[in-house]
């Protein structure tokens, strides 16, 4: 049996929302120093709604699958709803990931949070409490 669920394979082979948003309202880039994978998230926000989300991942298959699923889960949602997204929810939506690949989903959550930090900083809006002092995780492999 494959280590990876059908959903992981599907999002790896056909990732959704890959690309760059020109004039994005928020851009977040995070990397995992252990594996060297890098993820960049772009948010387009209108009236507090994420009208578009795109990502670029220079990383492993699980990083691609989790960023793809994460963008699907927050696209069309309000800022508040999107901020509630956890890597756990992304993993559940993919029907699971092998334990040693969980850190890849953390990269996806952190990239979204970093993009929101950029958005709130650029717009001068008050930073939501959950983002104050945000630092991307530095997970062990
Ligand atoms: Fe590092 Fe997947 S192996 S993000």
PDB file of C-alpha atoms and ligand atoms in Angstrom:
ATOM      1  CA  UNK A   1       0.000   0.000   0.000  1.00  0.00           C
ATOM      2  CA  UNK A   2       1.235   3.467  -0.809  1.00  0.00           C
ATOM      3  CA  UNK A   3       2.363   5.708   2.012  1.00  0.00           C
ATOM      4  CA  UNK A   4       0.240   8.430   0.524  1.00  0.00           C
ATOM      5  CA  UNK A   5      -3.528   8.731   0.263  1.00  0.00           C
ATOM      6  CA  UNK A   6      -5.294   9.197  -3.071  1.00  0.00           C
ATOM      7  CA  UNK A   7      -6.000  12.804  -2.155  1.00  0.00           C
ATOM      8  CA  UNK A   8      -2.334  13.523  -1.464  1.00  0.00           C
ATOM      9  CA  UNK A   9      -1.397  11.952  -4.801  1.00  0.00           C
ATOM     10  CA  UNK A  10      -4.119  13.906  -6.591  1.00  0.00           C
ATOM     11  CA  UNK A  11      -3.003  17.263  -5.146  1.00  0.00           C
ATOM     12  CA  UNK A  12       0.622  16.401  -5.818  1.00  0.00           C
ATOM     13  CA  UNK A  13      -0.028  15.447  -9.421  1.00  0.00           C
ATOM     14  CA  UNK A  14      -2.586  18.172 -10.132  1.00  0.00           C
ATOM     15  CA  UNK A  15      -1.834  20.953  -7.697  1.00  0.00           C
ATOM     16  CA  UNK A  16      -4.529  23.650  -7.507  1.00  0.00           C
ATOM     17  CA  UNK A  17      -3.764  27.369  -7.453  1.00  0.00           C
ATOM     18  CA  UNK A  18      -0.145  27.186  -8.510  1.00  0.00           C
ATOM     19  CA  UNK A  19       1.328  30.475  -9.606  1.00  0.00           C
ATOM     20  CA  UNK A  20       1.917  34.044  -8.705  1.00  0.00           C
ATOM     21  CA  UNK A  21      -0.559  36.868  -8.093  1.00  0.00           C
ATOM     22  CA  UNK A  22       0.661  40.150  -9.527  1.00  0.00           C
ATOM     23  CA  UNK A  23      -0.027  42.950  -7.064  1.00  0.00           C
ATOM     24  CA  UNK A  24      -0.852  40.492  -4.313  1.00  0.00           C
ATOM     25  CA  UNK A  25      -2.095  42.074  -1.095  1.00  0.00           C
ATOM     26  CA  UNK A  26       0.011  39.729   0.990  1.00  0.00           C
ATOM     27  CA  UNK A  27       3.025  37.552   0.211  1.00  0.00           C
ATOM     28  CA  UNK A  28       4.512  35.089   2.628  1.00  0.00           C
ATOM     29  CA  UNK A  29       7.627  33.039   2.194  1.00  0.00           C
ATOM     30  CA  UNK A  30       8.793  30.402   4.604  1.00  0.00           C
ATOM     31  CA  UNK A  31      11.383  27.691   4.435  1.00  0.00           C
ATOM     32  CA  UNK A  32      12.380  24.695   6.431  1.00  0.00           C
ATOM     33  CA  UNK A  33      16.097  24.861   7.155  1.00  0.00           C
ATOM     34  CA  UNK A  34      16.305  21.104   7.669  1.00  0.00           C
ATOM     35  CA  UNK A  35      15.089  19.981   4.260  1.00  0.00           C
ATOM     36  CA  UNK A  36      15.675  23.263   2.412  1.00  0.00           C
ATOM     37  CA  UNK A  37      12.120  23.377   1.049  1.00  0.00           C
ATOM     38  CA  UNK A  38      10.650  26.788   0.378  1.00  0.00           C
ATOM     39  CA  UNK A  39       7.043  27.884  -0.002  1.00  0.00           C
ATOM     40  CA  UNK A  40       5.618  31.183  -1.134  1.00  0.00           C
ATOM     41  CA  UNK A  41       1.951  32.183  -0.747  1.00  0.00           C
ATOM     42  CA  UNK A  42       0.136  35.038  -2.464  1.00  0.00           C
ATOM     43  CA  UNK A  43      -3.162  36.465  -1.209  1.00  0.00           C
ATOM     44  CA  UNK A  44      -5.598  38.763  -2.978  1.00  0.00           C
ATOM     45  CA  UNK A  45      -8.032  40.266  -0.500  1.00  0.00           C
ATOM     46  CA  UNK A  46     -11.136  42.323  -1.209  1.00  0.00           C
ATOM     47  CA  UNK A  47     -13.556  43.410   1.497  1.00  0.00           C
ATOM     48  CA  UNK A  48     -11.945  40.989   3.935  1.00  0.00           C
ATOM     49  CA  UNK A  49     -12.498  38.048   1.591  1.00  0.00           C
ATOM     50  CA  UNK A  50      -9.724  36.005  -0.009  1.00  0.00           C
ATOM     51  CA  UNK A  51     -10.762  36.396  -3.609  1.00  0.00           C
ATOM     52  CA  UNK A  52      -7.631  34.656  -4.854  1.00  0.00           C
ATOM     53  CA  UNK A  53      -4.821  32.564  -3.402  1.00  0.00           C
ATOM     54  CA  UNK A  54      -1.819  31.179  -5.244  1.00  0.00           C
ATOM     55  CA  UNK A  55       1.341  29.412  -4.213  1.00  0.00           C
ATOM     56  CA  UNK A  56       4.746  28.349  -5.419  1.00  0.00           C
ATOM     57  CA  UNK A  57       6.540  25.556  -3.671  1.00  0.00           C
ATOM     58  CA  UNK A  58      10.089  24.532  -4.183  1.00  0.00           C
ATOM     59  CA  UNK A  59       9.779  21.405  -2.180  1.00  0.00           C
ATOM     60  CA  UNK A  60       8.737  17.841  -1.697  1.00  0.00           C
ATOM     61  CA  UNK A  61       5.518  16.214  -2.875  1.00  0.00           C
ATOM     62  CA  UNK A  62       3.862  16.590   0.515  1.00  0.00           C
ATOM     63  CA  UNK A  63       4.698  20.286   0.589  1.00  0.00           C
ATOM     64  CA  UNK A  64       3.073  20.643  -2.833  1.00  0.00           C
ATOM     65  CA  UNK A  65       0.000  18.618  -1.858  1.00  0.00           C
ATOM     66  CA  UNK A  66      -0.507  20.446   1.434  1.00  0.00           C
ATOM     67  CA  UNK A  67      -0.077  23.897  -0.071  1.00  0.00           C
ATOM     68  CA  UNK A  68      -2.506  22.976  -2.833  1.00  0.00           C
ATOM     69  CA  UNK A  69      -5.101  21.746  -0.332  1.00  0.00           C
ATOM     70  CA  UNK A  70      -4.489  24.716   1.989  1.00  0.00           C
ATOM     71  CA  UNK A  71      -5.187  27.190  -0.822  1.00  0.00           C
ATOM     72  CA  UNK A  72      -8.378  25.325  -1.695  1.00  0.00           C
ATOM     73  CA  UNK A  73      -9.516  25.470   1.924  1.00  0.00           C
ATOM     74  CA  UNK A  74      -9.049  29.224   2.319  1.00  0.00           C
ATOM     75  CA  UNK A  75      -9.993  30.505  -1.124  1.00  0.00           C
ATOM     76  CA  UNK A  76     -13.266  32.439  -0.947  1.00  0.00           C
ATOM     77  CA  UNK A  77     -13.155  32.518   2.837  1.00  0.00           C
ATOM     78  CA  UNK A  78     -13.029  35.595   5.040  1.00  0.00           C
ATOM     79  CA  UNK A  79      -9.772  36.642   6.677  1.00  0.00           C
ATOM     80  CA  UNK A  80     -11.038  35.436  10.060  1.00  0.00           C
ATOM     81  CA  UNK A  81     -12.016  32.033   8.680  1.00  0.00           C
ATOM     82  CA  UNK A  82      -8.712  31.635   6.847  1.00  0.00           C
ATOM     83  CA  UNK A  83      -6.738  32.486   9.970  1.00  0.00           C
ATOM     84  CA  UNK A  84      -8.321  29.529  11.700  1.00  0.00           C
ATOM     85  CA  UNK A  85      -6.792  27.076   9.246  1.00  0.00           C
ATOM     86  CA  UNK A  86      -4.342  24.737  10.911  1.00  0.00           C
ATOM     87  CA  UNK A  87      -1.939  22.265   9.386  1.00  0.00           C
ATOM     88  CA  UNK A  88      -3.982  19.578  11.138  1.00  0.00           C
ATOM     89  CA  UNK A  89      -7.082  20.553   9.164  1.00  0.00           C
ATOM     90  CA  UNK A  90      -5.060  20.429   5.952  1.00  0.00           C
ATOM     91  CA  UNK A  91      -3.759  16.953   6.804  1.00  0.00           C
ATOM     92  CA  UNK A  92      -7.280  15.779   7.646  1.00  0.00           C
ATOM     93  CA  UNK A  93      -8.602  17.152   4.364  1.00  0.00           C
ATOM     94  CA  UNK A  94      -5.939  15.061   2.604  1.00  0.00           C
ATOM     95  CA  UNK A  95      -6.976  11.940   4.585  1.00  0.00           C
ATOM     96  CA  UNK A  96      -3.660  11.933   6.405  1.00  0.00           C
ATOM     97  CA  UNK A  97       0.083  12.154   5.837  1.00  0.00           C
ATOM     98  CA  UNK A  98       2.895   9.929   7.086  1.00  0.00           C
ATOM     99  CA  UNK A  99       4.182  11.184  10.449  1.00  0.00           C
ATOM    100  CA  UNK A 100       7.540  12.230   9.098  1.00  0.00           C
ATOM    101  CA  UNK A 101       5.818  14.388   6.493  1.00  0.00           C
ATOM    102  CA  UNK A 102       3.685  16.393   8.919  1.00  0.00           C
ATOM    103  CA  UNK A 103       6.255  19.201   8.967  1.00  0.00           C
ATOM    104  CA  UNK A 104       5.507  19.793   5.279  1.00  0.00           C
ATOM    105  CA  UNK A 105       1.938  20.750   6.205  1.00  0.00           C
ATOM    106  CA  UNK A 106       3.293  23.089   8.865  1.00  0.00           C
ATOM    107  CA  UNK A 107       5.120  24.893   6.081  1.00  0.00           C
ATOM    108  CA  UNK A 108       1.784  25.480   4.322  1.00  0.00           C
ATOM    109  CA  UNK A 109       0.124  26.881   7.451  1.00  0.00           C
ATOM    110  CA  UNK A 110       3.123  29.088   8.176  1.00  0.00           C
ATOM    111  CA  UNK A 111       3.282  30.419   4.614  1.00  0.00           C
ATOM    112  CA  UNK A 112      -0.357  31.531   4.847  1.00  0.00           C
ATOM    113  CA  UNK A 113       0.235  33.161   8.224  1.00  0.00           C
ATOM    114  CA  UNK A 114       3.353  34.917   6.917  1.00  0.00           C
ATOM    115  CA  UNK A 115       1.323  36.242   3.969  1.00  0.00           C
ATOM    116  CA  UNK A 116      -1.285  37.601   6.376  1.00  0.00           C
ATOM    117  CA  UNK A 117       1.419  39.262   8.491  1.00  0.00           C
ATOM    118  CA  UNK A 118       2.618  40.938   5.287  1.00  0.00           C
ATOM    119  CA  UNK A 119      -0.948  42.011   4.466  1.00  0.00           C
ATOM    120  CA  UNK A 120      -1.638  43.534   7.875  1.00  0.00           C
ATOM    121  CA  UNK A 121       1.766  45.218   7.934  1.00  0.00           C
ATOM    122  CA  UNK A 122       1.380  46.689   4.448  1.00  0.00           C
ATOM    123  CA  UNK A 123      -2.163  47.930   4.981  1.00  0.00           C
ATOM    124  CA  UNK A 124      -1.408  49.280   8.434  1.00  0.00           C
ATOM    125  CA  UNK A 125      -4.433  47.438   9.792  1.00  0.00           C
ATOM    126  CA  UNK A 126      -4.341  46.172  13.327  1.00  0.00           C
ATOM    127  CA  UNK A 127      -2.643  42.763  13.472  1.00  0.00           C
ATOM    128  CA  UNK A 128      -5.026  40.045  14.724  1.00  0.00           C
ATOM    129  CA  UNK A 129      -3.927  38.620  18.041  1.00  0.00           C
ATOM    130  CA  UNK A 130      -3.113  35.209  16.576  1.00  0.00           C
ATOM    131  CA  UNK A 131      -0.488  36.803  14.318  1.00  0.00           C
ATOM    132  CA  UNK A 132       1.223  39.031  16.844  1.00  0.00           C
ATOM    133  CA  UNK A 133       4.788  37.799  17.290  1.00  0.00           C
ATOM    134  CA  UNK A 134       4.303  35.125  14.603  1.00  0.00           C
ATOM    135  CA  UNK A 135       7.463  33.177  13.856  1.00  0.00           C
ATOM    136  CA  UNK A 136       7.499  30.288  11.394  1.00  0.00           C
ATOM    137  CA  UNK A 137       8.131  26.916  13.054  1.00  0.00           C
ATOM    138  CA  UNK A 138      11.565  25.429  12.769  1.00  0.00           C
ATOM    139  CA  UNK A 139      10.645  21.801  12.896  1.00  0.00           C
ATOM    140  CA  UNK A 140      12.891  18.884  13.249  1.00  0.00           C
ATOM    141  CA  UNK A 141      12.768  16.270  10.536  1.00  0.00           C
TER     142      UNK A 141
HETATM  143 FE1  LIG B   1      10.517  19.380   3.922  1.00  0.00          FE
HETATM  144 FE2  LIG B   1       8.490  18.222   2.830  1.00  0.00          FE
HETATM  145  S1  LIG B   1      10.414  17.339   3.178  1.00  0.00           S
HETATM  146  S2  LIG B   1       8.665  20.303   3.347  1.00  0.00           S
END
